[in-house]
Structures are given as structure tokens and as C-alpha cells.
């Protein structure tokens, strides 16, 4: 997709006239990154608003023990980095590329000028921030109280909703994930992740397809997320 197609895909710019959207598009700079490059690091000062044009970005929280936790994954059309622009505090996590990617970025100054000129964009962005914060709270709660099996089931369902391609026999996740990626999202070890994912495969809940995950039984995953610990 070209720059305008990506902006138009975003709910924030979907109602803006083409002529105005072209002007907005000119404000964005474009940068290319390789897999594993960082867009910004935890602790950096926030200077830019970002939109994924091509590729995929993961938001990573580094712990004092050296273990990473993947908080979110962003795909073309998704925005990121805006929360720190609003509160002017250093980034609370890092943004790292999962594959070769192209990122659009808008300076802090132009970002706030844009919001002032287009109140609708500001309103939609605030609603999106609320959604992201709710998702972050859900993730934190899951990491704190859920079993690993439940965490992985929840992650698979979330990825299916965001990146899934429905097919006759299930849902294909349009993302190549390593066992390390899955472990980082679930806040667990690679060994435990392999054991649980193997169990999901043996019980025909998922299956591997060309380096990707195919969900055969999303209802079973949903049931796992709702299971309660016996008293």
C-alpha cells in the first residue's frame, strides 16, 4: 500500500477529504528497518508518532532479570508511540521490528498541530488509547494470575482476531512466530511454551502450517481461557 492508502485504512483518518489527507501524508517521514532493529528503546525521549506502513512491530518490556515480555504486536495501519507523546514521559517499553518493515513517523510538533486542526482525529485517537490501555490491563492481569496454558490460548485468540484469515477448517495466523516470540508474549520459558503448544497440536486445537499457526478449534481455546482453578 502507498502512504495515503495506509492513512485511509486507519480509522483516525478515514473521514478526512482526499485533498486534506494528501497534505497530512506529506508531513510524515518514512523509514525502513530490518528485522530485529529498534524504532525506539525503553527510556528514550518521545519525539515521534508512528504508523506501521509495511511489516510488523512488537512492543517489548525489558525486565531487570533480562527476560522480555511482548506486550503488543502492530501491523500495517496501526499507530504506536502516541501515549508517551501525550504524557511527555520516556517510553515505558521498546519497539522492535519482527520483520523488514517501513514505518511512517510524524514529529511531536506536527502531531499536536494535526490534532488541533482535526478534532475528529483527536477524539478517535483518545478512544483507541482507551482500548489499548484496557488491552494492556488484561495482559498484565493474565500474566499475574492465569496458567501458562490459559495465557497461550488467550494470545492465540487475540492474534486470530487481529491477524487471522478465516478458512473452511479454521483460522490461519498471518504471522510467523518463533517459540521464543510465543514465550515472550506469555511471560514464560521456551521449554514450557513448546510443551503447551505440543499439547494443543496433539489435541487438534492448532497445527503448524509453513512456519505459521493454524487454529483448528477456536472454541476449545476460548474454553481454556475461561477455566477456573479448582478450590
PDB file of C-alpha atoms in Angstrom:
ATOM      1  CA  UNK A   1       0.000   0.000   0.000  1.00  0.00           C
ATOM      2  CA  UNK A   2       1.131   3.570  -0.580  1.00  0.00           C
ATOM      3  CA  UNK A   3       1.179   6.191   2.167  1.00  0.00           C
ATOM      4  CA  UNK A   4      -2.331   7.527   1.521  1.00  0.00           C
ATOM      5  CA  UNK A   5      -3.825   4.028   1.422  1.00  0.00           C
ATOM      6  CA  UNK A   6      -2.301   3.299   4.830  1.00  0.00           C
ATOM      7  CA  UNK A   7      -3.624   6.547   6.304  1.00  0.00           C
ATOM      8  CA  UNK A   8      -7.047   5.933   4.786  1.00  0.00           C
ATOM      9  CA  UNK A   9      -7.053   2.429   6.291  1.00  0.00           C
ATOM     10  CA  UNK A  10      -6.723   3.939   9.771  1.00  0.00           C
ATOM     11  CA  UNK A  11      -9.972   4.898  11.494  1.00  0.00           C
ATOM     12  CA  UNK A  12      -8.353   8.180  12.563  1.00  0.00           C
ATOM     13  CA  UNK A  13      -8.102   9.482   9.001  1.00  0.00           C
ATOM     14  CA  UNK A  14     -10.922   7.597   7.294  1.00  0.00           C
ATOM     15  CA  UNK A  15     -13.351  10.556   7.168  1.00  0.00           C
ATOM     16  CA  UNK A  16     -10.852  13.204   6.031  1.00  0.00           C
ATOM     17  CA  UNK A  17     -11.196  14.522   2.456  1.00  0.00           C
ATOM     18  CA  UNK A  18      -8.619  13.282  -0.048  1.00  0.00           C
ATOM     19  CA  UNK A  19      -7.058  16.699  -0.616  1.00  0.00           C
ATOM     20  CA  UNK A  20      -6.551  17.226   3.134  1.00  0.00           C
ATOM     21  CA  UNK A  21      -5.281  13.683   3.592  1.00  0.00           C
ATOM     22  CA  UNK A  22      -2.624  14.272   0.919  1.00  0.00           C
ATOM     23  CA  UNK A  23      -1.428  17.315   2.856  1.00  0.00           C
ATOM     24  CA  UNK A  24      -1.294  15.271   6.066  1.00  0.00           C
ATOM     25  CA  UNK A  25       0.594  12.498   4.284  1.00  0.00           C
ATOM     26  CA  UNK A  26       3.340  14.940   3.309  1.00  0.00           C
ATOM     27  CA  UNK A  27       4.011  15.657   6.992  1.00  0.00           C
ATOM     28  CA  UNK A  28       5.104  12.063   7.631  1.00  0.00           C
ATOM     29  CA  UNK A  29       8.663  10.893   7.182  1.00  0.00           C
ATOM     30  CA  UNK A  30       9.305   7.314   6.062  1.00  0.00           C
ATOM     31  CA  UNK A  31      11.987   4.983   7.404  1.00  0.00           C
ATOM     32  CA  UNK A  32      12.901   1.406   6.558  1.00  0.00           C
ATOM     33  CA  UNK A  33      14.100  -1.098   9.152  1.00  0.00           C
ATOM     34  CA  UNK A  34      15.482  -4.620   9.127  1.00  0.00           C
ATOM     35  CA  UNK A  35      14.258  -7.494  11.295  1.00  0.00           C
ATOM     36  CA  UNK A  36      15.262  -7.043  14.973  1.00  0.00           C
ATOM     37  CA  UNK A  37      16.034  -3.312  14.523  1.00  0.00           C
ATOM     38  CA  UNK A  38      14.592  -0.991  17.173  1.00  0.00           C
ATOM     39  CA  UNK A  39      12.380   2.007  16.390  1.00  0.00           C
ATOM     40  CA  UNK A  40      12.929   3.270  19.925  1.00  0.00           C
ATOM     41  CA  UNK A  41      14.197   1.932  23.232  1.00  0.00           C
ATOM     42  CA  UNK A  42      12.605   1.931  26.663  1.00  0.00           C
ATOM     43  CA  UNK A  43      13.711   5.163  28.362  1.00  0.00           C
ATOM     44  CA  UNK A  44      14.113   7.200  25.148  1.00  0.00           C
ATOM     45  CA  UNK A  45      12.501  10.649  25.000  1.00  0.00           C
ATOM     46  CA  UNK A  46       9.302  10.622  22.881  1.00  0.00           C
ATOM     47  CA  UNK A  47       9.672  12.741  19.762  1.00  0.00           C
ATOM     48  CA  UNK A  48       7.588  10.946  17.136  1.00  0.00           C
ATOM     49  CA  UNK A  49       4.173   9.474  16.397  1.00  0.00           C
ATOM     50  CA  UNK A  50       4.449   6.238  14.399  1.00  0.00           C
ATOM     51  CA  UNK A  51       2.283   4.289  11.964  1.00  0.00           C
ATOM     52  CA  UNK A  52       3.235   0.910  10.502  1.00  0.00           C
ATOM     53  CA  UNK A  53       3.249   1.116   6.698  1.00  0.00           C
ATOM     54  CA  UNK A  54       4.724  -2.319   5.961  1.00  0.00           C
ATOM     55  CA  UNK A  55       5.810  -5.164   8.222  1.00  0.00           C
ATOM     56  CA  UNK A  56       5.202  -5.860  11.894  1.00  0.00           C
ATOM     57  CA  UNK A  57       6.364  -4.238  15.146  1.00  0.00           C
ATOM     58  CA  UNK A  58       6.377  -5.710  18.625  1.00  0.00           C
ATOM     59  CA  UNK A  59       6.272  -3.652  21.806  1.00  0.00           C
ATOM     60  CA  UNK A  60       8.676  -5.221  24.289  1.00  0.00           C
ATOM     61  CA  UNK A  61       9.055  -4.663  28.029  1.00  0.00           C
ATOM     62  CA  UNK A  62      12.512  -5.476  29.382  1.00  0.00           C
ATOM     63  CA  UNK A  63      12.698  -6.795  32.944  1.00  0.00           C
ATOM     64  CA  UNK A  64      15.526  -6.426  35.441  1.00  0.00           C
ATOM     65  CA  UNK A  65      16.238 -10.152  35.114  1.00  0.00           C
ATOM     66  CA  UNK A  66      16.865  -9.827  31.396  1.00  0.00           C
ATOM     67  CA  UNK A  67      13.591 -11.504  30.381  1.00  0.00           C
ATOM     68  CA  UNK A  68      11.490  -9.760  27.739  1.00  0.00           C
ATOM     69  CA  UNK A  69       7.694  -9.671  27.568  1.00  0.00           C
ATOM     70  CA  UNK A  70       5.931  -8.839  24.295  1.00  0.00           C
ATOM     71  CA  UNK A  71       3.003  -6.580  25.170  1.00  0.00           C
ATOM     72  CA  UNK A  72       1.562  -5.869  21.728  1.00  0.00           C
ATOM     73  CA  UNK A  73       2.069  -6.537  18.025  1.00  0.00           C
ATOM     74  CA  UNK A  74       1.309  -3.835  15.452  1.00  0.00           C
ATOM     75  CA  UNK A  75       0.596  -4.393  11.743  1.00  0.00           C
ATOM     76  CA  UNK A  76       0.109  -2.042   8.744  1.00  0.00           C
ATOM     77  CA  UNK A  77      -2.254   0.790   9.640  1.00  0.00           C
ATOM     78  CA  UNK A  78      -1.644   0.527  13.407  1.00  0.00           C
ATOM     79  CA  UNK A  79      -0.277   3.510  15.339  1.00  0.00           C
ATOM     80  CA  UNK A  80       2.151   3.350  18.241  1.00  0.00           C
ATOM     81  CA  UNK A  81       4.238   5.629  20.471  1.00  0.00           C
ATOM     82  CA  UNK A  82       1.468   8.161  20.993  1.00  0.00           C
ATOM     83  CA  UNK A  83       0.900   7.574  24.721  1.00  0.00           C
ATOM     84  CA  UNK A  84       4.334   8.937  25.604  1.00  0.00           C
ATOM     85  CA  UNK A  85       3.722  11.968  23.384  1.00  0.00           C
ATOM     86  CA  UNK A  86       0.674  12.830  25.479  1.00  0.00           C
ATOM     87  CA  UNK A  87       2.255  12.424  28.920  1.00  0.00           C
ATOM     88  CA  UNK A  88       5.763  13.529  27.798  1.00  0.00           C
ATOM     89  CA  UNK A  89       7.388  10.754  29.779  1.00  0.00           C
ATOM     90  CA  UNK A  90      10.124   8.461  28.376  1.00  0.00           C
ATOM     91  CA  UNK A  91       8.936   5.367  26.544  1.00  0.00           C
ATOM     92  CA  UNK A  92       7.944   2.670  29.048  1.00  0.00           C
ATOM     93  CA  UNK A  93       8.835  -0.100  26.582  1.00  0.00           C
ATOM     94  CA  UNK A  94      10.788  -0.684  23.374  1.00  0.00           C
ATOM     95  CA  UNK A  95       9.534  -1.046  19.790  1.00  0.00           C
ATOM     96  CA  UNK A  96      11.326  -3.739  17.784  1.00  0.00           C
ATOM     97  CA  UNK A  97      10.815  -4.987  14.239  1.00  0.00           C
ATOM     98  CA  UNK A  98       9.639  -8.571  13.734  1.00  0.00           C
ATOM     99  CA  UNK A  99      10.456  -8.478  10.008  1.00  0.00           C
ATOM    100  CA  UNK A 100      11.777  -5.969   7.445  1.00  0.00           C
ATOM    101  CA  UNK A 101       9.392  -3.032   7.784  1.00  0.00           C
ATOM    102  CA  UNK A 102       8.611   0.515   6.716  1.00  0.00           C
ATOM    103  CA  UNK A 103       7.438   2.981   9.367  1.00  0.00           C
ATOM    104  CA  UNK A 104       5.779   6.373   8.919  1.00  0.00           C
ATOM    105  CA  UNK A 105       6.615   8.920  11.599  1.00  0.00           C
ATOM    106  CA  UNK A 106       5.266  12.355  12.456  1.00  0.00           C
ATOM    107  CA  UNK A 107       7.107  14.838  14.677  1.00  0.00           C
ATOM    108  CA  UNK A 108       5.683  15.804  18.065  1.00  0.00           C
ATOM    109  CA  UNK A 109       5.030  19.371  16.855  1.00  0.00           C
ATOM    110  CA  UNK A 110       3.142  18.282  13.736  1.00  0.00           C
ATOM    111  CA  UNK A 111       1.295  15.625  15.724  1.00  0.00           C
ATOM    112  CA  UNK A 112      -0.305  18.171  18.048  1.00  0.00           C
ATOM    113  CA  UNK A 113      -0.950  20.625  15.195  1.00  0.00           C
ATOM    114  CA  UNK A 114      -2.792  17.816  13.415  1.00  0.00           C
ATOM    115  CA  UNK A 115      -4.966  17.075  16.451  1.00  0.00           C
ATOM    116  CA  UNK A 116      -5.777  20.776  16.843  1.00  0.00           C
ATOM    117  CA  UNK A 117      -6.866  21.125  13.225  1.00  0.00           C
ATOM    118  CA  UNK A 118      -8.863  17.892  13.125  1.00  0.00           C
ATOM    119  CA  UNK A 119     -10.809  17.326  16.385  1.00  0.00           C
ATOM    120  CA  UNK A 120     -12.369  14.146  14.982  1.00  0.00           C
ATOM    121  CA  UNK A 121      -8.901  12.574  14.725  1.00  0.00           C
ATOM    122  CA  UNK A 122      -8.202  13.549  18.345  1.00  0.00           C
ATOM    123  CA  UNK A 123     -11.483  12.003  19.508  1.00  0.00           C
ATOM    124  CA  UNK A 124     -10.868   8.733  17.678  1.00  0.00           C
ATOM    125  CA  UNK A 125      -7.319   8.603  18.978  1.00  0.00           C
ATOM    126  CA  UNK A 126      -8.457   9.017  22.577  1.00  0.00           C
ATOM    127  CA  UNK A 127     -10.899   6.140  22.089  1.00  0.00           C
ATOM    128  CA  UNK A 128      -8.086   3.997  20.665  1.00  0.00           C
ATOM    129  CA  UNK A 129      -5.853   4.875  23.612  1.00  0.00           C
ATOM    130  CA  UNK A 130      -8.599   3.690  25.944  1.00  0.00           C
ATOM    131  CA  UNK A 131      -8.829   0.407  24.049  1.00  0.00           C
ATOM    132  CA  UNK A 132      -5.064  -0.097  24.189  1.00  0.00           C
ATOM    133  CA  UNK A 133      -4.944   0.635  27.909  1.00  0.00           C
ATOM    134  CA  UNK A 134      -7.744  -1.861  28.539  1.00  0.00           C
ATOM    135  CA  UNK A 135      -5.873  -4.455  26.499  1.00  0.00           C
ATOM    136  CA  UNK A 136      -2.697  -3.740  28.470  1.00  0.00           C
ATOM    137  CA  UNK A 137      -4.545  -4.221  31.771  1.00  0.00           C
ATOM    138  CA  UNK A 138      -5.958  -7.529  30.515  1.00  0.00           C
ATOM    139  CA  UNK A 139      -2.463  -8.679  29.523  1.00  0.00           C
ATOM    140  CA  UNK A 140      -0.974  -7.710  32.886  1.00  0.00           C
ATOM    141  CA  UNK A 141      -3.784  -9.481  34.745  1.00  0.00           C
ATOM    142  CA  UNK A 142      -3.323 -12.607  32.627  1.00  0.00           C
ATOM    143  CA  UNK A 143       0.430 -12.671  33.281  1.00  0.00           C
ATOM    144  CA  UNK A 144      -0.220 -12.361  37.013  1.00  0.00           C
ATOM    145  CA  UNK A 145      -2.983 -14.908  37.596  1.00  0.00           C
ATOM    146  CA  UNK A 146      -3.517 -17.206  34.593  1.00  0.00           C
ATOM    147  CA  UNK A 147      -1.840 -20.542  33.977  1.00  0.00           C
ATOM    148  CA  UNK A 148       0.566 -20.686  31.028  1.00  0.00           C
ATOM    149  CA  UNK A 149      -1.937 -22.775  29.054  1.00  0.00           C
ATOM    150  CA  UNK A 150      -4.558 -20.055  29.516  1.00  0.00           C
ATOM    151  CA  UNK A 151      -2.120 -17.293  28.597  1.00  0.00           C
ATOM    152  CA  UNK A 152      -1.139 -19.001  25.361  1.00  0.00           C
ATOM    153  CA  UNK A 153      -4.774 -19.710  24.483  1.00  0.00           C
ATOM    154  CA  UNK A 154      -5.626 -16.053  25.076  1.00  0.00           C
ATOM    155  CA  UNK A 155      -2.684 -14.929  22.905  1.00  0.00           C
ATOM    156  CA  UNK A 156      -3.717 -17.207  20.045  1.00  0.00           C
ATOM    157  CA  UNK A 157      -7.279 -15.885  20.148  1.00  0.00           C
ATOM    158  CA  UNK A 158      -6.073 -12.276  20.228  1.00  0.00           C
ATOM    159  CA  UNK A 159      -3.775 -12.870  17.262  1.00  0.00           C
ATOM    160  CA  UNK A 160      -6.599 -14.612  15.398  1.00  0.00           C
ATOM    161  CA  UNK A 161      -8.806 -11.567  15.892  1.00  0.00           C
ATOM    162  CA  UNK A 162      -6.083  -9.179  14.707  1.00  0.00           C
ATOM    163  CA  UNK A 163      -4.169 -11.191  12.098  1.00  0.00           C
ATOM    164  CA  UNK A 164      -6.315 -14.212  11.305  1.00  0.00           C
ATOM    165  CA  UNK A 165      -7.505 -15.313   7.866  1.00  0.00           C
ATOM    166  CA  UNK A 166     -10.691 -17.379   8.223  1.00  0.00           C
ATOM    167  CA  UNK A 167     -10.701 -20.566   6.175  1.00  0.00           C
ATOM    168  CA  UNK A 168     -13.022 -23.551   5.902  1.00  0.00           C
ATOM    169  CA  UNK A 169     -11.344 -25.620   8.599  1.00  0.00           C
ATOM    170  CA  UNK A 170     -10.164 -22.815  10.878  1.00  0.00           C
ATOM    171  CA  UNK A 171      -8.114 -19.615  11.090  1.00  0.00           C
ATOM    172  CA  UNK A 172      -4.598 -19.069   9.740  1.00  0.00           C
ATOM    173  CA  UNK A 173      -2.458 -16.567  11.668  1.00  0.00           C
ATOM    174  CA  UNK A 174      -0.725 -14.344   9.112  1.00  0.00           C
ATOM    175  CA  UNK A 175       2.414 -14.059  11.170  1.00  0.00           C
ATOM    176  CA  UNK A 176       5.481 -16.249  11.533  1.00  0.00           C
ATOM    177  CA  UNK A 177       6.106 -16.652  15.256  1.00  0.00           C
ATOM    178  CA  UNK A 178       9.035 -18.391  16.883  1.00  0.00           C
ATOM    179  CA  UNK A 179       8.629 -20.344  20.108  1.00  0.00           C
ATOM    180  CA  UNK A 180      10.656 -17.542  21.721  1.00  0.00           C
ATOM    181  CA  UNK A 181       8.086 -14.981  20.500  1.00  0.00           C
ATOM    182  CA  UNK A 182       5.264 -17.018  21.991  1.00  0.00           C
ATOM    183  CA  UNK A 183       7.180 -17.459  25.255  1.00  0.00           C
ATOM    184  CA  UNK A 184       7.843 -13.703  25.446  1.00  0.00           C
ATOM    185  CA  UNK A 185       4.159 -12.927  24.921  1.00  0.00           C
ATOM    186  CA  UNK A 186       3.128 -15.429  27.600  1.00  0.00           C
ATOM    187  CA  UNK A 187       5.843 -14.445  30.064  1.00  0.00           C
ATOM    188  CA  UNK A 188       7.190 -17.975  30.339  1.00  0.00           C
ATOM    189  CA  UNK A 189      10.078 -20.163  29.184  1.00  0.00           C
ATOM    190  CA  UNK A 190      10.580 -21.563  25.701  1.00  0.00           C
ATOM    191  CA  UNK A 191      10.533 -25.106  27.130  1.00  0.00           C
ATOM    192  CA  UNK A 192       7.124 -24.579  28.745  1.00  0.00           C
ATOM    193  CA  UNK A 193       5.794 -22.952  25.581  1.00  0.00           C
ATOM    194  CA  UNK A 194       6.910 -25.905  23.462  1.00  0.00           C
ATOM    195  CA  UNK A 195       5.234 -28.328  25.873  1.00  0.00           C
ATOM    196  CA  UNK A 196       1.895 -26.474  25.879  1.00  0.00           C
ATOM    197  CA  UNK A 197       1.856 -25.812  22.127  1.00  0.00           C
ATOM    198  CA  UNK A 198       2.646 -29.503  21.515  1.00  0.00           C
ATOM    199  CA  UNK A 199      -0.335 -30.399  23.698  1.00  0.00           C
ATOM    200  CA  UNK A 200      -2.543 -28.033  21.672  1.00  0.00           C
ATOM    201  CA  UNK A 201      -1.297 -29.735  18.499  1.00  0.00           C
ATOM    202  CA  UNK A 202      -1.869 -33.288  19.785  1.00  0.00           C
ATOM    203  CA  UNK A 203      -5.433 -32.434  20.824  1.00  0.00           C
ATOM    204  CA  UNK A 204      -6.071 -30.932  17.357  1.00  0.00           C
ATOM    205  CA  UNK A 205      -6.651 -27.387  18.615  1.00  0.00           C
ATOM    206  CA  UNK A 206      -3.875 -25.981  16.385  1.00  0.00           C
ATOM    207  CA  UNK A 207      -1.453 -27.229  13.732  1.00  0.00           C
ATOM    208  CA  UNK A 208       1.725 -25.796  12.176  1.00  0.00           C
ATOM    209  CA  UNK A 209       1.482 -24.692   8.531  1.00  0.00           C
ATOM    210  CA  UNK A 210       4.612 -23.462   6.729  1.00  0.00           C
ATOM    211  CA  UNK A 211       6.050 -21.803   9.820  1.00  0.00           C
ATOM    212  CA  UNK A 212       2.697 -20.301  10.839  1.00  0.00           C
ATOM    213  CA  UNK A 213      -0.033 -21.387  13.241  1.00  0.00           C
ATOM    214  CA  UNK A 214      -3.389 -22.659  12.016  1.00  0.00           C
ATOM    215  CA  UNK A 215      -6.151 -22.625  14.633  1.00  0.00           C
ATOM    216  CA  UNK A 216      -8.414 -25.644  14.161  1.00  0.00           C
ATOM    217  CA  UNK A 217     -10.646 -25.167  17.203  1.00  0.00           C
ATOM    218  CA  UNK A 218     -11.044 -21.609  18.492  1.00  0.00           C
ATOM    219  CA  UNK A 219     -13.907 -22.715  20.757  1.00  0.00           C
ATOM    220  CA  UNK A 220     -11.537 -25.043  22.592  1.00  0.00           C
ATOM    221  CA  UNK A 221      -9.094 -22.175  23.083  1.00  0.00           C
ATOM    222  CA  UNK A 222     -11.899 -19.983  24.411  1.00  0.00           C
ATOM    223  CA  UNK A 223     -12.915 -22.738  26.837  1.00  0.00           C
ATOM    224  CA  UNK A 224      -9.327 -22.986  28.115  1.00  0.00           C
ATOM    225  CA  UNK A 225      -9.205 -19.228  28.821  1.00  0.00           C
ATOM    226  CA  UNK A 226     -12.389 -19.495  30.901  1.00  0.00           C
ATOM    227  CA  UNK A 227     -11.310 -22.460  33.026  1.00  0.00           C
ATOM    228  CA  UNK A 228     -11.076 -21.784  36.746  1.00  0.00           C
ATOM    229  CA  UNK A 229      -8.654 -23.295  39.208  1.00  0.00           C
ATOM    230  CA  UNK A 230     -10.269 -25.927  41.459  1.00  0.00           C
ATOM    231  CA  UNK A 231     -10.850 -24.786  45.026  1.00  0.00           C
TER     232      UNK A 231
END
